[in-house]
PDB file of C-alpha atoms in Angstrom:
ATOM      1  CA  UNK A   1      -8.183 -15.148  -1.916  1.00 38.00           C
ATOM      2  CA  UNK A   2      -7.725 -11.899   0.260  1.00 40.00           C
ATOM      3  CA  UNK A   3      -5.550 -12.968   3.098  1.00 36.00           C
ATOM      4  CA  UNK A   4      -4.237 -11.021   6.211  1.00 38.00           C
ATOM      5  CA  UNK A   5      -1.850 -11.516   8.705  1.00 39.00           C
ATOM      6  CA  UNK A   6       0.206 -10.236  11.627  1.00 41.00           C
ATOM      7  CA  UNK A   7       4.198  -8.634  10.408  1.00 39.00           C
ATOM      8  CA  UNK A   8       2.990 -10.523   6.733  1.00 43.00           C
ATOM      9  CA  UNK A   9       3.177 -13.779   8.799  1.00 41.00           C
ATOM     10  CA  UNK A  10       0.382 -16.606   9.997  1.00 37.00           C
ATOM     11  CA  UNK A  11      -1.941 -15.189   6.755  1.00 35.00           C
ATOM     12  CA  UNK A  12      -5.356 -16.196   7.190  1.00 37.00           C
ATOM     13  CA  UNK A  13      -7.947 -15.521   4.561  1.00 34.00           C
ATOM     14  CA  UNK A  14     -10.727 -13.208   4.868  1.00 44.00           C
ATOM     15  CA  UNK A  15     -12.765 -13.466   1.475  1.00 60.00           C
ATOM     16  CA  UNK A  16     -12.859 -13.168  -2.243  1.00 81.00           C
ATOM     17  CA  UNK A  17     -10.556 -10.017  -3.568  1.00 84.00           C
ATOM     18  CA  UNK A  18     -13.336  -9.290  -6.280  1.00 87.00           C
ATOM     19  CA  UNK A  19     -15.820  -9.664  -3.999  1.00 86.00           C
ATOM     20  CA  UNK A  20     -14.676  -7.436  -1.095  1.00 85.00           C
ATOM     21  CA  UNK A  21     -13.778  -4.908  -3.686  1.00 86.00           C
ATOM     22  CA  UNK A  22     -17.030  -4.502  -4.638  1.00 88.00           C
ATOM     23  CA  UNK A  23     -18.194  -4.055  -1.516  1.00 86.00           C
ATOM     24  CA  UNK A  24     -15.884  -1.812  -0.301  1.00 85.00           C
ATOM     25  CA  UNK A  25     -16.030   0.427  -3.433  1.00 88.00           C
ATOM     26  CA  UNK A  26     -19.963   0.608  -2.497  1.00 88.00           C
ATOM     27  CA  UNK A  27     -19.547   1.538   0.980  1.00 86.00           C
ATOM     28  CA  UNK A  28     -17.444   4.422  -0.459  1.00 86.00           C
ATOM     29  CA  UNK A  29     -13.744   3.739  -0.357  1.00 87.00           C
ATOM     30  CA  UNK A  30     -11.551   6.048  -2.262  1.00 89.00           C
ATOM     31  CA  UNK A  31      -9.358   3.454  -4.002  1.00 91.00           C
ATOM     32  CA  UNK A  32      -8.322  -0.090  -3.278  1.00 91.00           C
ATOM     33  CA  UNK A  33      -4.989  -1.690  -3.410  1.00 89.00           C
ATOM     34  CA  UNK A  34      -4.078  -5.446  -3.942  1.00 87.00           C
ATOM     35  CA  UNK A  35      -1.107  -6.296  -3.110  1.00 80.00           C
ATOM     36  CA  UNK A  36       0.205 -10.103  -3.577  1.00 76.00           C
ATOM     37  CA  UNK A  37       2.787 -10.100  -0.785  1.00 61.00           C
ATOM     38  CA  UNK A  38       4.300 -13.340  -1.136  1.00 58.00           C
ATOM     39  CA  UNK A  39       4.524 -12.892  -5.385  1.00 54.00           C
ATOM     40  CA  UNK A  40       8.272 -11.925  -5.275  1.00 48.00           C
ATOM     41  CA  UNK A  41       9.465 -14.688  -2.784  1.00 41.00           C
ATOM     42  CA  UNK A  42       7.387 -17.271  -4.681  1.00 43.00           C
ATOM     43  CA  UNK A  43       8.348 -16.295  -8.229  1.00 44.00           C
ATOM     44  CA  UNK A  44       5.323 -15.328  -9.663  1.00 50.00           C
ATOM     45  CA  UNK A  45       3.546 -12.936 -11.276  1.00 55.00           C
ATOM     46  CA  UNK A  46       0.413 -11.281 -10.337  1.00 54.00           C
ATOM     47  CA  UNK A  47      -2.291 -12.544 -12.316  1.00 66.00           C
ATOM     48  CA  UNK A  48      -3.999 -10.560 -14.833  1.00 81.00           C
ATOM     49  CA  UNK A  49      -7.088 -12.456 -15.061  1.00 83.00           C
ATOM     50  CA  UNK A  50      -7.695 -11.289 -11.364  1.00 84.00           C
ATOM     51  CA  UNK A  51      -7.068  -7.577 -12.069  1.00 88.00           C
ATOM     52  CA  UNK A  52      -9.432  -8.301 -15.282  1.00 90.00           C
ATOM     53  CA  UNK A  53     -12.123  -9.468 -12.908  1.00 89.00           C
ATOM     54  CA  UNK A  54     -11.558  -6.652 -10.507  1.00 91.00           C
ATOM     55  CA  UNK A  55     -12.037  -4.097 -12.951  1.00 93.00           C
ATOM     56  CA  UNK A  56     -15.155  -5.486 -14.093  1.00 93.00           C
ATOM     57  CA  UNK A  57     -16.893  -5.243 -10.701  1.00 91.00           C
ATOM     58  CA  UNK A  58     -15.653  -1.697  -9.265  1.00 91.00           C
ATOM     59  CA  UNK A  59     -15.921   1.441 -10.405  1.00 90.00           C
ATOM     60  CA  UNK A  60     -13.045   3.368  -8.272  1.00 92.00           C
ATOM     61  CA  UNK A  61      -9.523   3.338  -8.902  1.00 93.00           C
ATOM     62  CA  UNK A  62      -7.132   0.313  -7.852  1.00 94.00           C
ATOM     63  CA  UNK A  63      -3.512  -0.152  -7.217  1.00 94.00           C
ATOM     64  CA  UNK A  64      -2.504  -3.889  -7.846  1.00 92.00           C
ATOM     65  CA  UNK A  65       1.451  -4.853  -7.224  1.00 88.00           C
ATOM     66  CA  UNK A  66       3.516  -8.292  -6.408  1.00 81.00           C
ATOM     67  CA  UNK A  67       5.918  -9.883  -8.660  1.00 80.00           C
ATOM     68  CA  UNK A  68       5.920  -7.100 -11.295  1.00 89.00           C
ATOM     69  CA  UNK A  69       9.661  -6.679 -12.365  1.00 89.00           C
ATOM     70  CA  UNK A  70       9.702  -5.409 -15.888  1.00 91.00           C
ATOM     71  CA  UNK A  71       8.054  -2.614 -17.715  1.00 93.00           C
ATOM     72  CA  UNK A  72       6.062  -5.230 -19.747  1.00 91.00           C
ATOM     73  CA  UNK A  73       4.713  -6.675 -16.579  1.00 89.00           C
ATOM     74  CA  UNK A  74       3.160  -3.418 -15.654  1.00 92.00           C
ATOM     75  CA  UNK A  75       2.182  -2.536 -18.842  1.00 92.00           C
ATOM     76  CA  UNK A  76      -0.161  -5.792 -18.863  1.00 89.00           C
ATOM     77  CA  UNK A  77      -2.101  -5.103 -15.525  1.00 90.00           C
ATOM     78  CA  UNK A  78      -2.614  -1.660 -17.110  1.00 93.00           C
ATOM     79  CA  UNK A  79      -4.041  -3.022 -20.137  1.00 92.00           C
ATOM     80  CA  UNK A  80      -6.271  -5.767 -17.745  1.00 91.00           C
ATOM     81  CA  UNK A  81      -7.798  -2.543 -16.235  1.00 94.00           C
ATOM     82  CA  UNK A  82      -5.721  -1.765 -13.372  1.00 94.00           C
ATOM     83  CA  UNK A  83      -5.617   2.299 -12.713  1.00 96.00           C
ATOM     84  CA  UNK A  84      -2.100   1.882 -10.906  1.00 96.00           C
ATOM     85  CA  UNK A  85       0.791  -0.375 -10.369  1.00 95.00           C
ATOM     86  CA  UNK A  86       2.866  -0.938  -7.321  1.00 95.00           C
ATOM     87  CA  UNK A  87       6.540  -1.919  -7.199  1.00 95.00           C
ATOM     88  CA  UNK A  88       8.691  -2.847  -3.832  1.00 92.00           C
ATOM     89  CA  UNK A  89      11.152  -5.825  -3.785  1.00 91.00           C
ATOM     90  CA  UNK A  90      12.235  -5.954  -8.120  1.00 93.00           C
ATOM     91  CA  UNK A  91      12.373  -1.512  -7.801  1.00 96.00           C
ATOM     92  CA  UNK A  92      15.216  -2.265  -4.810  1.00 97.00           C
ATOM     93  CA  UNK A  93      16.621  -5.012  -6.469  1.00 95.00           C
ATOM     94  CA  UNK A  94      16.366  -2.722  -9.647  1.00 97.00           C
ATOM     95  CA  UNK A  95      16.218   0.795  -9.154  1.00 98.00           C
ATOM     96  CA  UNK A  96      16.124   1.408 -13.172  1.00 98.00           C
ATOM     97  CA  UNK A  97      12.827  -0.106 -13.167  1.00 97.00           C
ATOM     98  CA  UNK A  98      10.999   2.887 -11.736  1.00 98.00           C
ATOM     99  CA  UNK A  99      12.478   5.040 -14.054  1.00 97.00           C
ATOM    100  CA  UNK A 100      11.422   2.781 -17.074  1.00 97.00           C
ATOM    101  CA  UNK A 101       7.795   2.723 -15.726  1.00 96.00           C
ATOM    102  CA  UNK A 102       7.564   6.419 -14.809  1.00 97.00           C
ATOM    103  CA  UNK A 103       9.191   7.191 -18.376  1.00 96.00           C
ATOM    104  CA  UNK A 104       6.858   4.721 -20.224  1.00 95.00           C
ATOM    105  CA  UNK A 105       3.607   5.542 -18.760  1.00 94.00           C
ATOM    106  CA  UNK A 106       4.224   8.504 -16.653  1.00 96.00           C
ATOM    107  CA  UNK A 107       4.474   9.147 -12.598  1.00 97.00           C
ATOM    108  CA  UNK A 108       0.893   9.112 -11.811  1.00 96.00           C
ATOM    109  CA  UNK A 109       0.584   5.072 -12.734  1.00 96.00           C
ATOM    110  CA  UNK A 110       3.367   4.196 -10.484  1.00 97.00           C
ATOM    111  CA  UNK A 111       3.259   3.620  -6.552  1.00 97.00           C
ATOM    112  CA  UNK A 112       6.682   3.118  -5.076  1.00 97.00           C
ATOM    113  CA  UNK A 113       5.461   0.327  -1.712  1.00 95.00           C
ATOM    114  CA  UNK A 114       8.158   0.844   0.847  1.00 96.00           C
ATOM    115  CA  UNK A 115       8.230  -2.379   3.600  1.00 94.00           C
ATOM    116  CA  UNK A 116      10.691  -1.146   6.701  1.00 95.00           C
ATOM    117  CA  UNK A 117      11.215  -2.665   9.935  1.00 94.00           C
ATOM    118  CA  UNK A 118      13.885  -0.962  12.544  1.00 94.00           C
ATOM    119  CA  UNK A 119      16.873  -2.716  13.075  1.00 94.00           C
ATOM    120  CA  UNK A 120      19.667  -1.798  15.148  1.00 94.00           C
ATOM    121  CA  UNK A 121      17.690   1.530  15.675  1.00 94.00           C
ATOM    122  CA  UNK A 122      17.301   2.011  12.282  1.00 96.00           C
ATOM    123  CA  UNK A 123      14.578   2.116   9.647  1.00 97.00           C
ATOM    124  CA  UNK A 124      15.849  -0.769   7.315  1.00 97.00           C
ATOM    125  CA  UNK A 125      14.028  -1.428   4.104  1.00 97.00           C
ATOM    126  CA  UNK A 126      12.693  -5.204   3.554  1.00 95.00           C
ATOM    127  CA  UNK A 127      11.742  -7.063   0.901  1.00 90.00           C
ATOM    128  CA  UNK A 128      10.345 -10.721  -0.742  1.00 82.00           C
ATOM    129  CA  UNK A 129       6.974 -10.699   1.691  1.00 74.00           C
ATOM    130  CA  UNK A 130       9.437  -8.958   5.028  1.00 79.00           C
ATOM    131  CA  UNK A 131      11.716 -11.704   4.924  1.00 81.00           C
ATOM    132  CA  UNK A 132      14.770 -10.659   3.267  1.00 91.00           C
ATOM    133  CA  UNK A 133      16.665  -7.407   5.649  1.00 95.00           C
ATOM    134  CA  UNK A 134      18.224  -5.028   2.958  1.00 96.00           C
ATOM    135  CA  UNK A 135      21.226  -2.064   3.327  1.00 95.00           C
ATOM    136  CA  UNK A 136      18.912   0.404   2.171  1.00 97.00           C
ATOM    137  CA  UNK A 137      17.592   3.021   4.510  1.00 97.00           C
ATOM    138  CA  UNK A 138      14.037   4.007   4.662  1.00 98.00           C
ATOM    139  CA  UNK A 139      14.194   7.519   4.162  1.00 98.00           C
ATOM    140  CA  UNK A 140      16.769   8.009   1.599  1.00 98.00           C
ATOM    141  CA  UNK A 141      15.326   5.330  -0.464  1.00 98.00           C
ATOM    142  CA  UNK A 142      11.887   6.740  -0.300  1.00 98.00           C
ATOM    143  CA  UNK A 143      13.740  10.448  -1.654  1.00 98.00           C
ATOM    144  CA  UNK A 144      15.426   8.281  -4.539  1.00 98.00           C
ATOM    145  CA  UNK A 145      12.397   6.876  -5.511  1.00 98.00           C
ATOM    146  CA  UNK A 146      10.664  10.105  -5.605  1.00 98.00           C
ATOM    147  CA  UNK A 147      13.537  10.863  -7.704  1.00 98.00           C
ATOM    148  CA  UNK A 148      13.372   8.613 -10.238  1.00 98.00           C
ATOM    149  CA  UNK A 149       9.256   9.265 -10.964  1.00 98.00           C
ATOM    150  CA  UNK A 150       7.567   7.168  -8.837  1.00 98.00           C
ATOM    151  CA  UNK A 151       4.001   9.086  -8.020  1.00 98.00           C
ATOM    152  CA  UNK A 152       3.588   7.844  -4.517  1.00 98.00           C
ATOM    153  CA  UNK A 153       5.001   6.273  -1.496  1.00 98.00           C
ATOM    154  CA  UNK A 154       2.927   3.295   0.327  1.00 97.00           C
ATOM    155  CA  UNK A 155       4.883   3.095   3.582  1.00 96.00           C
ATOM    156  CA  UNK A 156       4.177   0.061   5.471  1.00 93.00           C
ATOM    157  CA  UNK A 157       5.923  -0.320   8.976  1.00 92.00           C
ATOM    158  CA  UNK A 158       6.434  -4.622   9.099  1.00 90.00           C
ATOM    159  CA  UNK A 159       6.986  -3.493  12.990  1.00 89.00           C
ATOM    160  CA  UNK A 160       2.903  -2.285  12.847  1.00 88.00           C
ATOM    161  CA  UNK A 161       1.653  -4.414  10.021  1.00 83.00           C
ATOM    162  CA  UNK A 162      -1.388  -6.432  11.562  1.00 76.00           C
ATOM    163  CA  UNK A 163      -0.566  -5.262  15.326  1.00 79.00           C
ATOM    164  CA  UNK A 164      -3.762  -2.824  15.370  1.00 83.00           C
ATOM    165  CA  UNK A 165      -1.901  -0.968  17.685  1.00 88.00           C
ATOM    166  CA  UNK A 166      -1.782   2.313  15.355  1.00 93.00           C
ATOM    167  CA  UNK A 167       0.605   3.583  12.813  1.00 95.00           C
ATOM    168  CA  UNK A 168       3.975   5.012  13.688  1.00 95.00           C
ATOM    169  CA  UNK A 169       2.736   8.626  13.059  1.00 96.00           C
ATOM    170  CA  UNK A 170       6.279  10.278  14.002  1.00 96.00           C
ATOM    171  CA  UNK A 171       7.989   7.942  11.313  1.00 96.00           C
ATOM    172  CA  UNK A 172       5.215   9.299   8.943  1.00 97.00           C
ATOM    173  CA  UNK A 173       5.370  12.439   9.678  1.00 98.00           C
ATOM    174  CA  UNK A 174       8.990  12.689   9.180  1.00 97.00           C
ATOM    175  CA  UNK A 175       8.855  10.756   5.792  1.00 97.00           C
ATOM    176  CA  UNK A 176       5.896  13.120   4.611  1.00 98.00           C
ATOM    177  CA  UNK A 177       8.170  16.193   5.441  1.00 98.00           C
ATOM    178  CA  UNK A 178      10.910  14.660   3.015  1.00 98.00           C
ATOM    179  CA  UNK A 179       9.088  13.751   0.225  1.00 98.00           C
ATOM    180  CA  UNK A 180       6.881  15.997  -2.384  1.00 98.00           C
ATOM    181  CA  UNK A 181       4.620  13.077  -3.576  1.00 98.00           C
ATOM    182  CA  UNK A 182       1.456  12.017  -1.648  1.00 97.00           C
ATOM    183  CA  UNK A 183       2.383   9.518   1.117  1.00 98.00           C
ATOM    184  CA  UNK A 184       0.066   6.622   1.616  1.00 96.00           C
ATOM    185  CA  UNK A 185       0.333   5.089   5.294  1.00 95.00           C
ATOM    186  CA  UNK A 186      -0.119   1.637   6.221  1.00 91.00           C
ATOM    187  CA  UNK A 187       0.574  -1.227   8.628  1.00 86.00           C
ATOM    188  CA  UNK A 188      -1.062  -1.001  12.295  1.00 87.00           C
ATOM    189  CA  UNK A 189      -5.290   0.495  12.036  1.00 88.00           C
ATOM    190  CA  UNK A 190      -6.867  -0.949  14.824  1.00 88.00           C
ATOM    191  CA  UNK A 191      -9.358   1.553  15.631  1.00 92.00           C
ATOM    192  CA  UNK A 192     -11.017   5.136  14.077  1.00 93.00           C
ATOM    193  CA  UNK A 193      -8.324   7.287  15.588  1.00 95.00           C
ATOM    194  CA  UNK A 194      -5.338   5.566  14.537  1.00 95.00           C
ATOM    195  CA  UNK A 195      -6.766   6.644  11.034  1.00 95.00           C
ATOM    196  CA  UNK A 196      -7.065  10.480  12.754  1.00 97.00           C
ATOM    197  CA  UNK A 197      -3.763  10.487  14.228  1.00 97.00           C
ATOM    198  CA  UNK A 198      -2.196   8.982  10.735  1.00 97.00           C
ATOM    199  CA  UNK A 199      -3.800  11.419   8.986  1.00 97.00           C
ATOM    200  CA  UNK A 200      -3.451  14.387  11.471  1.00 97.00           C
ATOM    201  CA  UNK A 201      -0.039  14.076  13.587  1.00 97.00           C
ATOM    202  CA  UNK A 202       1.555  11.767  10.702  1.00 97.00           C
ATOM    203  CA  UNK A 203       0.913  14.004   8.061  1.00 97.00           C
ATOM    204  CA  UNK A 204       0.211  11.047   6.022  1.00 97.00           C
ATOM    205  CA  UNK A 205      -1.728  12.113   2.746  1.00 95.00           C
ATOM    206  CA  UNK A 206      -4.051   8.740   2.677  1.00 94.00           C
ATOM    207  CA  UNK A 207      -4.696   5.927   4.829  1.00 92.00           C
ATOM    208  CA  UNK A 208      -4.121   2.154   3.826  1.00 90.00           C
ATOM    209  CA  UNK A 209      -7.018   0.493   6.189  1.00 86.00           C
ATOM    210  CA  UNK A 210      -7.482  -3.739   6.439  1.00 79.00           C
ATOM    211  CA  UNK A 211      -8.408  -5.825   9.323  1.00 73.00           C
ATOM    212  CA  UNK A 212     -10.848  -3.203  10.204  1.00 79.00           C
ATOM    213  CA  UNK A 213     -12.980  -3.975   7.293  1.00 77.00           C
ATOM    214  CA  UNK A 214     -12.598  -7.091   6.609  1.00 67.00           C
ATOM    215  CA  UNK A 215     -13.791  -8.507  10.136  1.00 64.00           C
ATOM    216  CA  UNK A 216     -16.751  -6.536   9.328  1.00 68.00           C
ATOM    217  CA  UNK A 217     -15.984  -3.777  12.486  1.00 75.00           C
ATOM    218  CA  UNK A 218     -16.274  -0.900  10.691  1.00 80.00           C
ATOM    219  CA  UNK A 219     -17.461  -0.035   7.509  1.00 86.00           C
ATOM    220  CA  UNK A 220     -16.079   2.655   5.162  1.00 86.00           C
ATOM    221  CA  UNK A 221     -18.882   4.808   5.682  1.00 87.00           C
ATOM    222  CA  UNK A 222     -18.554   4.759   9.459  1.00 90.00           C
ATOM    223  CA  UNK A 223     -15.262   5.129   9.548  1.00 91.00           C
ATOM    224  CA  UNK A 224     -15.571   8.610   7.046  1.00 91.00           C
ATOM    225  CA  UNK A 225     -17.706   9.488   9.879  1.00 92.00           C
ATOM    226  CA  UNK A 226     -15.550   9.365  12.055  1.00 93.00           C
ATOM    227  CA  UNK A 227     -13.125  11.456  10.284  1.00 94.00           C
ATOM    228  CA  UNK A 228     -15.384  14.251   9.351  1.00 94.00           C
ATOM    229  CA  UNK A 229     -16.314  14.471  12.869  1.00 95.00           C
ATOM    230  CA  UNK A 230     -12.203  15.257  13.494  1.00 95.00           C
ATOM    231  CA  UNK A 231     -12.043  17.692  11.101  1.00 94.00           C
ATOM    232  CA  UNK A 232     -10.904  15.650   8.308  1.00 93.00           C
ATOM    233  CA  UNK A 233     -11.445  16.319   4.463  1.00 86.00           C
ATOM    234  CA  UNK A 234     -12.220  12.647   3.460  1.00 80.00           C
ATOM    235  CA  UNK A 235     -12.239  13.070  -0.164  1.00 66.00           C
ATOM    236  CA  UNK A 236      -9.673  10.496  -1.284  1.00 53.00           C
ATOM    237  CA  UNK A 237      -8.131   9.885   2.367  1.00 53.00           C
ATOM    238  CA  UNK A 238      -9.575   5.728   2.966  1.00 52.00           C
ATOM    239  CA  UNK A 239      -7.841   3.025   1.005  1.00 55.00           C
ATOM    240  CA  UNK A 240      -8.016  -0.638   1.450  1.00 50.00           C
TER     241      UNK A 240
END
């Protein structure tokens, strides 16, 4: 089931992931991402029957990641019909592993998801679901996974994630001026022009958008609204 929570914590779910694909991808979302947050902590893989299903019912591109620590992993939620895969907690663990992807199957099918939380006044990378405080830094680990081929960076602030109180658009704006590979931002939409200010002020190239949607506030097509009216080319710009 599609679940959502508040810091990845107190998950409550919100409907069926093939089903609010399909819905979305109708409305007119650019792409959709599944990610299985809690895969890595509880030692399993994502399923492929899901992605499978998924790719039966939508007709837009989607990033699925969670528990994938191997090139073969990837290479079978490729082959189920997935357009993209996402690594975060085995890529830390295992830096070698983006390289492997990237070299197997090329940059473009591999999204580098960043978790980060500040601690100590300092952007700390996180991993297994946001439970597990790391030594890496946010934005030197975002540059070596550039580095080693990833295609793209999904940056989710754990200090945002389910807050709706916006993104963190000066962190984003500072990542996006280090890195040469689209930047994806997400963790915090709570309204229209935290989606602006992402995109504007945060430089972000795309934004990652959840509770928005799926407590039926907004739909996709309002919300491109929205962005048109701010000036903003919304070709490939709204993920979920």
């Amino acid at each position: 089931m599609t679940v959502k929570g508040v810091h990845f914590q107190g998950l409550e779910v919100v409907g069926d992931p093939v089903a609010l694909g399909a819905r979305y991808a109708s409305e007119g979302a650019d792409e959709l991402v599944y990610l299985d947050i809690s895969a890595t902590e509880e030692g399993r893989a994502t399923f492929t029957d899901l992605v499978s299903r998924i790719a039966e019912r939508i007709n837009i591109p989607f990033t699925v990641g969670g528990g994938i620590s191997s090139a073969d992993g990837a290479a079978r939620l490729l082959e189920a019909g997935a357009d993209k895969i996402s690594v975060n907690s085995a890529a830390v663990a295992d830096p070698s592993l983006i390289d492997r992807i990237a070299g197997r199957y090329g940059s473009q099918f591999i999204v580098a998801a960043i978790d980060a939380k500040v601690v100590d006044g300092v952007w700390r990378v996180v991993t297994c679901g946001g439970k597990c405080i790391t030594d890496r830094e946010l934005f030197s680990w975002a540059r070596e996974v550039q580095d080693r081929g990833a295609g793209e960076v999904l940056f989710t602030s754990m200090d945002n994630d389910g807050t709706r109180k916006g993104y963190p658009c000066d962190v984003m704006a500072e990542l996006s001026d280090q890195l040469d590979i689209p930047l994806i931002a997400s963790g915090g939409a709570g309204s229209a022009q935290d989606v602006i200010d992402v995109l504007t002020a945060g430089k972000a190239d795309a934004a990652l958008v959840a509770s928005l949607f799926h407590y039926g506030e907004f739909t996709v097509s309002r919300l491109k609204d929205c962005l048109v009216k701010a000036g903003i080319n919304v070709a490939r710009n709204v993920e979920l």
